[in-house]
mmCIF file of C-alpha atoms in Angstrom:
data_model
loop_
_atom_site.group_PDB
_atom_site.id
_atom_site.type_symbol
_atom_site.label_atom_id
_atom_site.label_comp_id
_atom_site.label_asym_id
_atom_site.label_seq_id
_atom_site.Cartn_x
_atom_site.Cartn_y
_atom_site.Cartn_z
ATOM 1 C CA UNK A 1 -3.231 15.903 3.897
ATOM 2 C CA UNK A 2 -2.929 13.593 1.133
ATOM 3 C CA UNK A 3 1.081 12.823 0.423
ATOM 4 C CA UNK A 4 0.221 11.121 -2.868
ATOM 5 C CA UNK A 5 -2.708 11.978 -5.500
ATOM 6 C CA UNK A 6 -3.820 9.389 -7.673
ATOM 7 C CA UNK A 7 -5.882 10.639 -11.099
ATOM 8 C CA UNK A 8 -8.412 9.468 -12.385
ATOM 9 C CA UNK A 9 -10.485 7.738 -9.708
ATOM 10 C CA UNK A 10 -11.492 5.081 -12.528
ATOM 11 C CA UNK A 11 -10.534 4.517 -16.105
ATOM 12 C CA UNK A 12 -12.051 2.597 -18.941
ATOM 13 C CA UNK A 13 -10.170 1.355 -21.909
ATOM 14 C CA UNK A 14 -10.845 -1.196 -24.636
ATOM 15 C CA UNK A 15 -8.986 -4.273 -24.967
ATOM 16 C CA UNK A 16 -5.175 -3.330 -26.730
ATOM 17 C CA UNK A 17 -5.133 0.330 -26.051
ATOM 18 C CA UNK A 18 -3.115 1.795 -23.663
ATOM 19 C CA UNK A 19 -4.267 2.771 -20.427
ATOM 20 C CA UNK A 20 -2.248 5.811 -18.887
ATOM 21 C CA UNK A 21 -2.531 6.004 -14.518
ATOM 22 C CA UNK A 22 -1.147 9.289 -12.820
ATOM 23 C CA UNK A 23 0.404 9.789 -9.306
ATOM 24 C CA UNK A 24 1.768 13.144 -8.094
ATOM 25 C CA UNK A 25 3.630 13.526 -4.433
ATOM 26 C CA UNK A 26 4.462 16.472 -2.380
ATOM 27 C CA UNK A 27 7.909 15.433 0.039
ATOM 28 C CA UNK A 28 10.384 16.060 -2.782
ATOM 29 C CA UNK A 29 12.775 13.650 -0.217
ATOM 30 C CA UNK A 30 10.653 10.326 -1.433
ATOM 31 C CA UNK A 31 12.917 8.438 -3.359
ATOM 32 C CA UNK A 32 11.747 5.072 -3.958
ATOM 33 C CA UNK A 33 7.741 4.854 -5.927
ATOM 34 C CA UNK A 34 6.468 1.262 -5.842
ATOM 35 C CA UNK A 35 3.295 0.459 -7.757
ATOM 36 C CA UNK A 36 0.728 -2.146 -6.391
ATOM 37 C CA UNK A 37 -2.496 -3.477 -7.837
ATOM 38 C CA UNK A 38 -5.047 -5.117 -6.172
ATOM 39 C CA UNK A 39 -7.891 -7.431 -7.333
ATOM 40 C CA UNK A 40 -11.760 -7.914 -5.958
ATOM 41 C CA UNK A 41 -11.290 -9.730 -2.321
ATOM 42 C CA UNK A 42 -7.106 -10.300 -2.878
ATOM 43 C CA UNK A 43 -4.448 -7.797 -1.304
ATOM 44 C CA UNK A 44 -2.269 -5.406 -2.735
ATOM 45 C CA UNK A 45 0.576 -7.067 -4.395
ATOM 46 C CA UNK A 46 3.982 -5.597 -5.910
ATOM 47 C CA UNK A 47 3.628 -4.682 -10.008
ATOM 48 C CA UNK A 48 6.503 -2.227 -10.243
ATOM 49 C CA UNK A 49 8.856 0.063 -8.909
ATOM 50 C CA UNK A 50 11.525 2.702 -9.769
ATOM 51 C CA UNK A 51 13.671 5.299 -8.154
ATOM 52 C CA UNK A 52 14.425 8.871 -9.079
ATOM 53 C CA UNK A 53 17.726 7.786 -10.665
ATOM 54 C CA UNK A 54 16.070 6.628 -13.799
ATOM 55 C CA UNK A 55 12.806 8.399 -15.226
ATOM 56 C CA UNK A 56 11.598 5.311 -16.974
ATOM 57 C CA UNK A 57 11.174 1.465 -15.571
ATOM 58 C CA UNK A 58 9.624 -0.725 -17.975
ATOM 59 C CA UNK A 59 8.517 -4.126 -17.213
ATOM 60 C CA UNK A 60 7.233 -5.941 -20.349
ATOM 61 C CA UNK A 61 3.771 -4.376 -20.729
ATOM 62 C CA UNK A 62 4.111 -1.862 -17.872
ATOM 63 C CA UNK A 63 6.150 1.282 -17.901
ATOM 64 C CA UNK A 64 6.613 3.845 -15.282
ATOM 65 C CA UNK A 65 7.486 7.629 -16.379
ATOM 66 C CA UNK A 66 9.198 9.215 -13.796
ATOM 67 C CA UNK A 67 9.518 13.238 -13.674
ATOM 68 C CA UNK A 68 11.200 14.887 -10.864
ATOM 69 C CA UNK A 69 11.405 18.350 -11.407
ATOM 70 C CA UNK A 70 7.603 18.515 -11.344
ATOM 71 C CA UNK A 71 7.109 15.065 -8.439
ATOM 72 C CA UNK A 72 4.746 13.546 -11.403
ATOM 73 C CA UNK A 73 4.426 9.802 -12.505
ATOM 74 C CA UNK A 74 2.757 7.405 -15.072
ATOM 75 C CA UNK A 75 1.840 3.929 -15.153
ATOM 76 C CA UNK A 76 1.304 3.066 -18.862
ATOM 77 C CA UNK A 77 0.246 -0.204 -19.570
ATOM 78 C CA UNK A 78 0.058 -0.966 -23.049
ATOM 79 C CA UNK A 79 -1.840 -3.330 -25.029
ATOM 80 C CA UNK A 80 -4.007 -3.492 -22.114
ATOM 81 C CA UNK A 81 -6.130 -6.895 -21.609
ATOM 82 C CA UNK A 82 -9.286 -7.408 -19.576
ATOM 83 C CA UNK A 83 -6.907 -9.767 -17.432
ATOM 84 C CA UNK A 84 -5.117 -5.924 -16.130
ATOM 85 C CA UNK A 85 -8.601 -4.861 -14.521
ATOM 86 C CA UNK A 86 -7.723 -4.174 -11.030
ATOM 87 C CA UNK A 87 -7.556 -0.993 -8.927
ATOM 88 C CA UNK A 88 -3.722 0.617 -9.259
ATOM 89 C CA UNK A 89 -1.906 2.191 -6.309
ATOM 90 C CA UNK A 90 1.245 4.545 -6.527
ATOM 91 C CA UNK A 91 3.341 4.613 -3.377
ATOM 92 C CA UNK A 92 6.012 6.592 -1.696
ATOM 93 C CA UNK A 93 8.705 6.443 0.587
ATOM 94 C CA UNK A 94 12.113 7.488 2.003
ATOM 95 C CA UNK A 95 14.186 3.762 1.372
ATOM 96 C CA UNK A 96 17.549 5.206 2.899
ATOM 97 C CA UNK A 97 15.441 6.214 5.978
ATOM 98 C CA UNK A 98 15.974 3.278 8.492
ATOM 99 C CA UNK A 99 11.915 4.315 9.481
ATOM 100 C CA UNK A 100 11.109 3.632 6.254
ATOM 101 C CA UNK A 101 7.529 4.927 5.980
ATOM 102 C CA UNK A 102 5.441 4.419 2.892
ATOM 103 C CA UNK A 103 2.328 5.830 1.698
ATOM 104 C CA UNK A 104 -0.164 5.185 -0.743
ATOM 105 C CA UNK A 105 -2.589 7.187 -3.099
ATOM 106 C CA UNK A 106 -6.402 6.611 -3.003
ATOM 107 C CA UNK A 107 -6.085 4.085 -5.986
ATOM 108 C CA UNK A 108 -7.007 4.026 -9.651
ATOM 109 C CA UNK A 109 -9.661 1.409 -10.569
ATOM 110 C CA UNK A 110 -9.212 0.374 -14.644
ATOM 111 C CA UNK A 111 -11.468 -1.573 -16.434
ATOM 112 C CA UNK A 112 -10.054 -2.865 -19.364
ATOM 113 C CA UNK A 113 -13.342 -3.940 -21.888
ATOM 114 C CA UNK A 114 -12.445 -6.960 -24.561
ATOM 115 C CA UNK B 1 8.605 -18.848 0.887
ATOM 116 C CA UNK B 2 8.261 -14.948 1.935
ATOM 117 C CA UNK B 3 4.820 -15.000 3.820
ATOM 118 C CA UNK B 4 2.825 -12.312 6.402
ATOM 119 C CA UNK B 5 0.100 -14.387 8.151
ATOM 120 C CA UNK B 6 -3.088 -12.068 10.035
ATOM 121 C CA UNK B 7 -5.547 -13.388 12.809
ATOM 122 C CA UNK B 8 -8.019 -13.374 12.439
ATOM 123 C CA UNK B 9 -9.335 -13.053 8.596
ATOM 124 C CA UNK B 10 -12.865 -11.707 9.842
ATOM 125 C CA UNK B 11 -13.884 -10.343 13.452
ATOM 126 C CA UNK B 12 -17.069 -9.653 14.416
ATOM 127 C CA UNK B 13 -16.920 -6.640 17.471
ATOM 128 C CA UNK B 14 -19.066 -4.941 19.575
ATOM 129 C CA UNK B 15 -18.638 -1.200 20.502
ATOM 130 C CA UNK B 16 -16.377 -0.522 23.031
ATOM 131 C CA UNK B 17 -14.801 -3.856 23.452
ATOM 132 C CA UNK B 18 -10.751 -4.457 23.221
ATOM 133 C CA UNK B 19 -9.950 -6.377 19.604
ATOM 134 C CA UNK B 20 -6.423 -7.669 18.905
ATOM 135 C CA UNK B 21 -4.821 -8.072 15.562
ATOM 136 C CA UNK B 22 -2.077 -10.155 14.875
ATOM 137 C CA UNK B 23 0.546 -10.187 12.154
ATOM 138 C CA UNK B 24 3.496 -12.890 11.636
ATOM 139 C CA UNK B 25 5.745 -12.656 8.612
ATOM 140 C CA UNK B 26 9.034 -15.351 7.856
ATOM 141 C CA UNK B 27 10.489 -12.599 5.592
ATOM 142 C CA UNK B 28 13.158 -11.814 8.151
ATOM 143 C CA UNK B 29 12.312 -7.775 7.041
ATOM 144 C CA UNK B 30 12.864 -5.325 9.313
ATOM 145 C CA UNK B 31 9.641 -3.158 8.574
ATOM 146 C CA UNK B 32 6.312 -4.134 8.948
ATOM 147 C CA UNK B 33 3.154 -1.722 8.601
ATOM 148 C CA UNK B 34 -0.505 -1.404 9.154
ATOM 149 C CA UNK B 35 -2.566 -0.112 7.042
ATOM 150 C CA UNK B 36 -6.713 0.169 6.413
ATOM 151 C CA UNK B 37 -8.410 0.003 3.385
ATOM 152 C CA UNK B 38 -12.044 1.797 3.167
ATOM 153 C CA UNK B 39 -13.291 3.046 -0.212
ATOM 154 C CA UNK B 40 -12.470 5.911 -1.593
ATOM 155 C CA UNK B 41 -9.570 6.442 0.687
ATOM 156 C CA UNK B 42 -7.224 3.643 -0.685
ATOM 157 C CA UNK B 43 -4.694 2.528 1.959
ATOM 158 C CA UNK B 44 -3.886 4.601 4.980
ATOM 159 C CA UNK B 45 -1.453 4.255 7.304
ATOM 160 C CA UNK B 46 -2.407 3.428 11.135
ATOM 161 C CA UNK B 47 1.152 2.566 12.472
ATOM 162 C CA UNK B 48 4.646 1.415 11.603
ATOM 163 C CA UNK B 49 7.656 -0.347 13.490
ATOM 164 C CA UNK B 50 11.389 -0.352 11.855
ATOM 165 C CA UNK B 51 12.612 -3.180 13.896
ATOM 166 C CA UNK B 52 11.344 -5.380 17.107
ATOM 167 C CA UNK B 53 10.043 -2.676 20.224
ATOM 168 C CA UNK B 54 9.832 0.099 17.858
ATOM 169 C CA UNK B 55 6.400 1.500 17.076
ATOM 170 C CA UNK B 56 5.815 4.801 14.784
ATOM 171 C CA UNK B 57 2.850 6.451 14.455
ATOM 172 C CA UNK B 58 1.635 6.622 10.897
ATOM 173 C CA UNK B 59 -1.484 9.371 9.445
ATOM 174 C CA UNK B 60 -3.847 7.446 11.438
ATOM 175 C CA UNK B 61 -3.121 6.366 14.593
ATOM 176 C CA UNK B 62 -5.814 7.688 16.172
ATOM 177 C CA UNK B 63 -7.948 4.862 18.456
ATOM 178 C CA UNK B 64 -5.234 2.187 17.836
ATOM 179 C CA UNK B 65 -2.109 0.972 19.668
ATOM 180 C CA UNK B 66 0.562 -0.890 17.956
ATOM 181 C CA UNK B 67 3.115 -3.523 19.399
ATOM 182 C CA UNK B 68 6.515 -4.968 18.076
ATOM 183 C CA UNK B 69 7.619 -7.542 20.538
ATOM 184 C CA UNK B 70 9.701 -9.144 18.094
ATOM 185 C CA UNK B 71 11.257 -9.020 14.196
ATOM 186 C CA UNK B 72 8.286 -11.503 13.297
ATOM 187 C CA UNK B 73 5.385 -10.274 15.263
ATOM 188 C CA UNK B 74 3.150 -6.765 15.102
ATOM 189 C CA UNK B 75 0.060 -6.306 16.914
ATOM 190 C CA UNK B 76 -2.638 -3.826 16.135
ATOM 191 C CA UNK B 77 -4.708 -3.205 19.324
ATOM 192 C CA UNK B 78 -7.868 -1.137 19.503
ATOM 193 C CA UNK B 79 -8.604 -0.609 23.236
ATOM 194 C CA UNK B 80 -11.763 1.078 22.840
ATOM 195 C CA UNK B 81 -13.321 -0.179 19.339
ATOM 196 C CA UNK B 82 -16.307 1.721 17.840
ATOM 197 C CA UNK B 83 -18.108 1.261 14.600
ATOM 198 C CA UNK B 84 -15.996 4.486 12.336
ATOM 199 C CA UNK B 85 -13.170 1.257 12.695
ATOM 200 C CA UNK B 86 -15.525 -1.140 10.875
ATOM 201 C CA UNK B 87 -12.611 -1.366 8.022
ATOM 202 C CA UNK B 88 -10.093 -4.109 6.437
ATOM 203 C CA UNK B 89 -7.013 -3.850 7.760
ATOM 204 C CA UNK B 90 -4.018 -4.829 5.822
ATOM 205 C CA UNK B 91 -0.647 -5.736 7.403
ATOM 206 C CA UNK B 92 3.053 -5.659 5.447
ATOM 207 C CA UNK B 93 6.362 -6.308 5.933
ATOM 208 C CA UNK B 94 9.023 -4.930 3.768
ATOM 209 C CA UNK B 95 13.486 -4.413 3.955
ATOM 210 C CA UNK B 96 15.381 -1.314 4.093
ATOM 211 C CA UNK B 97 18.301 -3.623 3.487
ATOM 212 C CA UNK B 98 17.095 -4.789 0.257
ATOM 213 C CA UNK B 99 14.673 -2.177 -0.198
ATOM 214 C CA UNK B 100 11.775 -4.288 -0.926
ATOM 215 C CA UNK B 101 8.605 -2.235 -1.176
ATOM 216 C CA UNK B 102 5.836 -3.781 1.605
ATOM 217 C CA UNK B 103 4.462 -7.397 0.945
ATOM 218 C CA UNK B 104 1.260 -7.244 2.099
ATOM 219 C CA UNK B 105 -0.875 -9.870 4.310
ATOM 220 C CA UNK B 106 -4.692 -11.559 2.850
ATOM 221 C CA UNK B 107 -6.059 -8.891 5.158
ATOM 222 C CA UNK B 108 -8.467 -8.982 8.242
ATOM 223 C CA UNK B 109 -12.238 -7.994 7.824
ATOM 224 C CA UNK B 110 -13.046 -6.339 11.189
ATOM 225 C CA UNK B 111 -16.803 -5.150 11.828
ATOM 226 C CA UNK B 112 -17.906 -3.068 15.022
ATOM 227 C CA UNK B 113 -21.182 -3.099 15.514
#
């Protein structure tokens, strides 16, 4: 079964609005949620990340909302630019586990329209 | 410069043939992963090691073999390969020391036919 559930399967926003991504989990044990994107014919590369000690990471124009009691997050990226088109991944895992495992959602694809 | 290296980028198979794929990263991390891409499933999990002659099955390991012979090195090995593991395959290293989330490979293009 799917670990982590990505929503929606694609968004479209206009350039300078803010685009919201959602990723839900069920192991209530993951404590460490990396985000990825991934452009056309590249490989998933590292955006942001935060841990269940905080329920917000920001990182200039991207911000993670973190809710624990209900295993919910958010990417927001505001002021979104065609330049943030890519497909977003939320991903889990247990980082005090020496077998650190971590899995990913099916992905978000955003299109961000000037 | 932190760096995972595949062979090869694209591989051409035929059906029930033995392919081999190789992953080298300099990171000095202790965890590297495999993982395929197809769409509309994102990025699943075939198999996982947490340090050199460790292997751990992941959701998928069904069809493939992994091997850690050392901190730098994880194979991916499909004995048997038929055309459901036409796919790209995406290998990543990552530190449960530093806890740095997976740094992923350019990917390898594999196609059974």
């Amino acid at each position: 079964q799917q670990q982590v559930r990505q929503s929606p399967q694609s968004l479209t926003v206009w350039e300078g609005e803010t685009a919201i991504l959602n990723c839900s989990y069920e192991d209530s044990t993951f404590d460490y949620f990396p985000w990825y994107w991934q452009f056309p014919r590249e490989s998933p590369a590292l955006l942001i990340a935060i841990r269940p000690v905080s329920n917000k990471k920001e990182d200039g124009r991207f911000t993670i909302f973190f809710n624990k009691r209900e295993k919910k997050l958010s990417l927001h990226i505001t002021d979104s630019q065609p330049g943030d088109s890519a497909t977003y991944f939320c991903a889990a895992s247990h980082s005090s586990s020496n077998t650190n495992k971590v899995v990913f959602g099916t992905g978000t694809r955003l299109q961000v329209l000037p | 410069e932190a760096a995972v290296t595949q062979s090869p980028r694209n591989k051409v198979a035929v059906t029930g043939g033995k392919v081999t794929l190789s992953c080298n990263q300099t990171n000095n991390h202790n965890n590297m992963y495999w993982y395929r891409q197809d769409t509309g499933h994102g990025l699943r999990l075939i198999h996982y090691s947490y340090g050199a002659g460790s292997t751990e099955k992941g959701d998928i390991p069904d069809g493939y073999k992994a091997s850690r012979p050392s901190q730098e090195n994880f194979s991916l090995i499909l004995e048997l390969a038929t055309p459901s593991q036409t796919s790209v395959y995406f290998c990543a290293s990552g530190s449960t020391i530093n806890n740095q989330a997976p740094l992923f490979g350019e990917g390898t293009r594999l196609s059974v036919l």
